[in-house]
Amino acid sequence: MIKEHKGTILFAGNFQYQFREFAMARALKELGWQIEPFSWEDYTPLTFIGRILFKYMLGRTVKRINADLLSICKRTKPDIVFLCRPNYISTATIMALKSHCRLIATWNPDNPFGGYNLNSAMKYKPTGIYRLLFPLIVCEKAIYFRRLWSKLLRALPLYDICFVYRSENIEKYKQAGVEKVYHLPSFYDPALHRPMTLIDADKKCYERDVVFIGHFEPDGRVQYLEALLDNDIKFQLYGQSWNYYLSAKIKKMFSDPIRPIFGINYTKTISGAKIALCFLSKLNLNQYTRRCFEIPACRTLLLCERTPKMQELFMEDREAVYFSDPLELVAKVKYYLAHPAERNAIAVAGYERCMSSGYDVANRMKICDEIFNQELFSTTT
């Protein structure tokens, strides 16, 4: 049920994936906010050169995004401008927006103070015939990492409110000049992430012992997957950027390129797995990630890298299972594949923890709602 109208939010972001901007905007609307969406995904250039410039936050398309965002803000006069991962938005645009709204806020699911540097770029070592591309890949990654957060970091002091994905980032944002910083953790979307009973036609495609869905990163996840293969444990793999970096051992297992998977197919893949793996990004210095909620929300066993944050979110060996090295990963996979009753009990407990602890998008957006109400009320007194 949508509550009474509180005000208007110009909600700007990528709007490429259902699990993020769409889910957040819908939840805020249900809390009584009128949402004016603005998507820079709609501006993706068609030409090769245009796409290259766009990737590095350069060129006419980026200027047009900034100009159009400001134009819509002038026309709609929103109470709040909420920018999700605003790496295209310039300092000049933020300053101009301030004249046409009451509050500017941002949330970034990535970590602009993480490991996005040359040392990380050097770790991207392609395999097989792609080895000759190593110097080019390192150069490209180094430039991209340098450009990725440049606009956001310069603009941070201008934001009235910054929501951060990691509580560890609160102090970093304050040191960067942000006065008001709040922790807004990630979430799952019950409209998408839910238990699914697969029909017979889907079982062949989606039923697997082990699955990992996630991007490639040179943080040891290849070695973890190789350890599974060394122990005759087969898995399904989905995600971005894998094909340049797959070891020969893993390549033999897959005849087709590794691709990402989204939407209902993502949910079916998790629901069809006995165990879903979760690796944590070292670029983002992650202690948890959104899949830590999405997997249990599908009532599938979560097997994740062990961190203090994960142990806080889900009780170890009761609501989720953890590992700290390849040997432990292999041992846990073997054990829980061989003990379906225990595996299912933990999956159910993880699902119930998601429900009872409010890890869903609606409860997360209540954090924003409360702070927005406080800020708008205080500005009128």
XYZ file of C-alpha atoms in Angstrom:
381
model
C 0.000 0.000 0.000
C 1.347 3.433 -0.995
C 1.240 5.946 1.854
C 0.247 9.596 1.573
C 2.442 11.817 -0.570
C 5.502 13.135 1.298
C 7.385 14.864 -1.476
C 9.179 14.262 -4.759
C 12.481 12.478 -5.270
C 14.392 12.856 -8.518
C 15.978 9.410 -8.445
C 18.933 9.171 -10.839
C 21.016 6.110 -11.577
C 21.813 3.381 -14.030
C 18.399 1.651 -13.958
C 19.921 -1.298 -15.798
C 19.149 -3.968 -13.212
C 15.907 -4.728 -11.420
C 17.693 -5.502 -8.149
C 19.016 -1.977 -7.527
C 17.546 1.315 -8.765
C 14.181 -0.128 -9.785
C 13.780 -1.880 -6.433
C 14.882 1.164 -4.419
C 12.612 3.564 -6.318
C 9.634 1.233 -5.936
C 10.204 0.894 -2.191
C 10.477 4.650 -1.724
C 7.276 5.120 -3.726
C 5.500 2.661 -1.418
C 6.705 4.776 1.506
C 4.873 7.795 0.089
C 7.435 9.506 -2.121
C 6.672 10.556 -5.674
C 9.515 9.269 -7.841
C 10.857 11.058 -10.906
C 13.301 8.537 -12.471
C 16.328 9.539 -14.504
C 18.447 6.818 -16.127
C 21.857 7.354 -17.675
C 21.694 3.832 -19.080
C 19.387 5.375 -21.704
C 22.330 7.470 -22.905
C 24.691 4.586 -23.748
C 26.326 5.588 -27.067
C 25.987 3.442 -30.178
C 29.424 4.146 -31.674
C 32.633 2.416 -30.567
C 34.449 5.665 -29.801
C 31.401 6.970 -27.951
C 31.272 3.850 -25.765
C 34.992 4.124 -24.945
C 34.629 7.754 -23.881
C 31.473 6.916 -21.921
C 33.260 4.139 -20.027
C 35.897 6.613 -18.871
C 33.332 9.274 -17.926
C 34.340 11.518 -20.826
C 32.810 13.010 -23.957
C 29.597 14.621 -25.166
C 27.327 11.917 -23.758
C 28.509 12.585 -20.218
C 27.995 16.327 -20.724
C 24.476 15.632 -22.004
C 23.653 13.485 -18.978
C 24.662 16.321 -16.671
C 22.761 18.916 -18.696
C 19.581 16.818 -18.908
C 19.658 15.937 -15.208
C 19.870 19.623 -14.347
C 17.099 20.457 -16.824
C 14.736 17.881 -15.298
C 15.550 19.141 -11.826
C 14.716 22.722 -12.862
C 11.430 21.550 -14.373
C 10.249 19.232 -11.579
C 11.626 21.149 -8.565
C 11.992 17.954 -6.473
C 12.371 17.978 -2.731
C 15.271 15.523 -2.990
C 17.757 14.565 -5.663
C 18.964 11.016 -4.948
C 21.946 9.939 -7.055
C 22.814 6.240 -7.112
C 26.470 5.515 -7.970
C 26.884 8.958 -9.584
C 30.262 8.535 -11.249
C 29.126 10.571 -14.287
C 27.911 13.619 -12.337
C 30.261 16.591 -12.094
C 30.907 19.003 -9.258
C 29.439 21.840 -11.349
C 26.196 19.902 -11.822
C 25.877 19.154 -8.096
C 26.363 22.846 -7.310
C 23.710 23.823 -9.863
C 21.241 21.193 -8.631
C 21.375 22.667 -5.141
C 19.487 25.736 -6.362
C 16.501 23.655 -7.492
C 15.954 21.128 -4.693
C 16.005 21.005 -0.928
C 18.358 18.083 -0.451
C 20.949 16.121 -2.455
C 21.801 12.578 -1.388
C 23.846 9.755 -2.834
C 24.451 6.027 -2.335
C 27.248 4.049 -3.909
C 27.299 0.227 -3.705
C 30.990 0.246 -4.649
C 33.877 1.533 -2.568
C 35.626 4.643 -3.974
C 38.246 4.233 -1.231
C 38.925 0.589 -2.089
C 41.651 -1.099 -4.076
C 41.116 0.617 -7.418
C 44.775 1.286 -8.195
C 47.741 0.227 -10.340
C 48.689 -2.631 -8.024
C 45.224 -4.150 -8.528
C 45.393 -3.554 -12.288
C 48.666 -5.517 -12.441
C 46.896 -8.599 -11.089
C 44.655 -8.937 -14.160
C 46.726 -11.553 -15.978
C 44.954 -13.100 -18.977
C 45.420 -16.744 -19.879
C 45.884 -18.757 -23.054
C 45.908 -16.812 -26.306
C 44.972 -13.661 -24.406
C 48.366 -13.487 -22.625
C 49.702 -11.161 -25.315
C 47.081 -8.636 -24.223
C 48.500 -8.330 -20.689
C 50.204 -4.913 -21.139
C 47.103 -3.522 -22.842
C 44.773 -4.889 -20.148
C 46.901 -3.466 -17.328
C 47.004 -0.070 -19.031
C 43.250 -0.098 -19.624
C 42.468 -1.153 -16.047
C 44.821 1.436 -14.553
C 43.238 4.259 -16.568
C 39.725 3.035 -15.798
C 40.421 2.739 -12.077
C 41.871 6.248 -12.047
C 38.861 7.703 -13.852
C 36.115 5.666 -12.179
C 35.622 7.693 -8.999
C 37.282 10.975 -9.998
C 34.049 12.975 -10.388
C 32.409 11.450 -7.308
C 35.362 12.093 -4.990
C 35.629 15.737 -6.055
C 31.899 16.262 -5.521
C 31.529 14.456 -2.179
C 31.759 17.580 0.057
C 28.806 19.104 -1.824
C 26.333 16.353 -0.939
C 23.957 17.036 1.926
C 23.769 13.321 2.757
C 25.876 10.334 1.750
C 24.628 6.809 2.351
C 27.383 4.199 2.408
C 27.231 0.479 1.680
C 29.921 -0.337 4.270
C 30.008 1.014 7.803
C 33.809 1.109 7.477
C 33.392 3.885 4.886
C 31.652 6.325 7.228
C 34.895 7.793 8.528
C 36.431 7.886 5.035
C 33.516 9.919 3.694
C 33.740 12.320 6.644
C 37.457 12.759 6.035
C 36.559 13.602 2.409
C 34.406 16.479 3.653
C 30.930 14.971 3.977
C 29.151 16.146 7.101
C 26.261 13.670 7.231
C 27.071 10.030 6.461
C 24.749 7.096 7.178
C 25.083 3.362 6.760
C 22.665 1.976 4.149
C 23.459 -1.743 3.699
C 22.644 -3.732 0.605
C 19.472 -5.803 0.354
C 17.466 -8.361 -1.556
C 14.295 -7.676 -3.517
C 11.453 -10.079 -2.557
C 9.800 -9.416 -5.915
C 12.791 -11.084 -7.570
C 14.715 -13.038 -4.945
C 12.390 -15.700 -3.616
C 12.208 -19.512 -3.431
C 11.099 -21.025 -6.716
C 9.908 -24.558 -7.443
C 11.271 -25.394 -10.869
C 8.992 -26.962 -13.435
C 10.265 -30.050 -15.247
C 11.288 -28.028 -18.300
C 13.551 -25.844 -16.127
C 15.177 -28.564 -14.062
C 17.613 -29.619 -16.781
C 18.819 -26.031 -17.178
C 18.971 -24.937 -13.569
C 19.383 -27.881 -11.202
C 23.049 -28.057 -10.142
C 25.043 -29.165 -7.116
C 27.107 -25.954 -6.907
C 26.822 -22.582 -8.605
C 28.742 -19.332 -8.503
C 27.271 -16.158 -9.995
C 29.546 -13.147 -9.948
C 32.203 -11.216 -11.853
C 35.840 -12.210 -12.223
C 38.334 -10.597 -9.911
C 42.005 -11.594 -9.436
C 41.490 -12.233 -5.731
C 41.888 -16.006 -5.565
C 38.432 -17.064 -6.695
C 39.919 -18.948 -9.668
C 42.050 -20.961 -7.266
C 38.993 -21.763 -5.160
C 37.124 -23.017 -8.215
C 40.135 -25.057 -9.349
C 40.216 -26.716 -5.932
C 36.652 -27.891 -6.507
C 37.591 -29.363 -9.884
C 40.636 -31.085 -8.375
C 38.202 -32.889 -6.092
C 35.782 -33.848 -8.886
C 33.206 -31.273 -7.778
C 31.540 -29.722 -10.799
C 29.937 -26.305 -10.692
C 28.074 -23.865 -12.911
C 29.661 -20.460 -13.437
C 28.036 -17.190 -14.528
C 29.322 -13.640 -14.515
C 31.186 -10.872 -16.299
C 34.836 -10.687 -17.416
C 35.713 -14.359 -16.886
C 36.692 -15.443 -20.392
C 40.079 -13.700 -20.562
C 41.174 -15.117 -17.206
C 39.915 -18.700 -17.001
C 42.578 -21.296 -16.266
C 42.976 -24.169 -18.725
C 41.495 -26.485 -16.116
C 38.266 -24.488 -15.846
C 38.063 -23.842 -19.602
C 37.869 -27.592 -20.240
C 34.674 -27.699 -18.216
C 32.812 -25.089 -20.276
C 32.318 -25.307 -24.022
C 30.587 -21.909 -24.234
C 31.811 -18.484 -23.059
C 30.928 -17.536 -19.467
C 28.131 -14.980 -19.447
C 26.244 -13.052 -16.762
C 22.698 -13.986 -15.838
C 19.942 -11.660 -14.647
C 16.308 -11.400 -13.656
C 14.137 -14.463 -13.271
C 16.870 -16.684 -14.744
C 19.158 -15.542 -11.936
C 16.539 -16.561 -9.370
C 15.957 -19.912 -11.046
C 19.703 -20.586 -11.094
C 20.059 -19.962 -7.365
C 16.866 -21.851 -6.512
C 18.008 -24.814 -8.595
C 21.378 -25.099 -6.859
C 22.036 -27.180 -3.777
C 24.842 -24.801 -2.769
C 25.492 -21.240 -3.972
C 28.997 -19.846 -3.494
C 29.788 -16.244 -2.639
C 33.206 -14.592 -3.010
C 33.811 -11.097 -1.662
C 35.345 -8.347 -3.797
C 38.813 -7.288 -2.695
C 38.628 -4.213 -4.925
C 35.731 -3.034 -2.772
C 37.269 -4.385 0.456
C 33.963 -6.158 1.002
C 33.014 -7.829 4.254
C 29.672 -8.807 2.728
C 27.840 -8.294 -0.582
C 24.292 -8.237 -1.927
C 24.360 -11.937 -2.870
C 24.755 -12.740 0.811
C 21.094 -11.742 1.082
C 19.841 -12.823 -2.335
C 20.992 -16.447 -1.971
C 19.329 -17.171 1.403
C 16.249 -15.247 0.230
C 15.910 -17.939 -2.460
C 16.131 -20.560 0.317
C 19.410 -21.971 -1.003
C 22.444 -22.752 1.152
C 24.868 -19.808 1.198
C 28.547 -20.850 1.266
C 30.558 -17.648 1.613
C 34.007 -16.401 2.523
C 34.229 -15.997 6.296
C 34.310 -12.441 7.671
C 33.223 -10.959 11.020
C 30.437 -9.083 9.223
C 29.073 -12.248 7.639
C 29.122 -14.016 10.998
C 27.101 -11.106 12.371
C 24.552 -11.250 9.552
C 24.066 -15.042 9.554
C 24.984 -17.465 12.329
C 27.763 -19.759 11.199
C 26.708 -23.342 10.402
C 23.142 -22.534 11.416
C 22.015 -19.877 8.909
C 24.947 -19.908 6.462
C 28.251 -21.739 6.010
C 31.689 -20.123 5.679
C 35.195 -20.920 4.464
C 38.600 -19.267 4.673
C 40.759 -21.307 2.288
C 40.371 -23.772 -0.618
C 40.697 -26.840 1.598
C 37.888 -25.679 3.841
C 35.731 -24.806 0.823
C 36.155 -28.302 -0.618
C 35.449 -29.934 2.733
C 32.282 -27.893 3.270
C 30.966 -28.573 -0.243
C 31.567 -32.315 0.095
C 29.929 -32.445 3.510
C 26.774 -30.535 2.653
C 26.271 -32.310 -0.669
C 26.373 -35.564 1.284
C 24.049 -34.324 4.055
C 20.906 -32.906 2.395
C 18.870 -32.680 5.608
C 21.465 -30.429 7.288
C 21.920 -28.448 4.082
C 18.213 -27.789 3.750
C 17.853 -26.899 7.429
C 20.538 -24.213 7.126
C 18.990 -22.918 3.890
C 15.606 -22.585 5.610
C 17.173 -20.877 8.640
C 19.025 -18.435 6.380
C 15.778 -17.644 4.589
C 14.017 -17.030 7.914
C 16.868 -14.788 9.066
C 16.410 -12.659 5.942
C 12.714 -12.320 6.762
C 13.102 -11.601 10.474
C 16.073 -9.225 10.284
C 14.682 -6.934 7.594
C 17.346 -7.483 4.959
C 14.880 -6.645 2.169
C 14.815 -3.456 0.108
C 11.646 -2.095 1.746
C 13.221 -2.136 5.201
C 16.477 -0.660 3.918
C 14.620 2.207 2.266
C 12.955 2.973 5.599
C 16.432 4.144 6.669
C 16.409 6.695 3.852
C 12.798 7.609 4.535
C 13.452 8.373 8.196
C 16.494 10.529 7.444
C 14.789 12.360 4.580
C 11.840 13.164 6.843
C 14.156 14.465 9.550
C 16.144 16.600 7.147
C 13.162 18.095 5.345
C 11.409 18.810 8.628
C 14.495 20.468 10.107
C 14.876 22.738 7.057
C 11.379 24.114 7.550
C 11.756 25.027 11.200
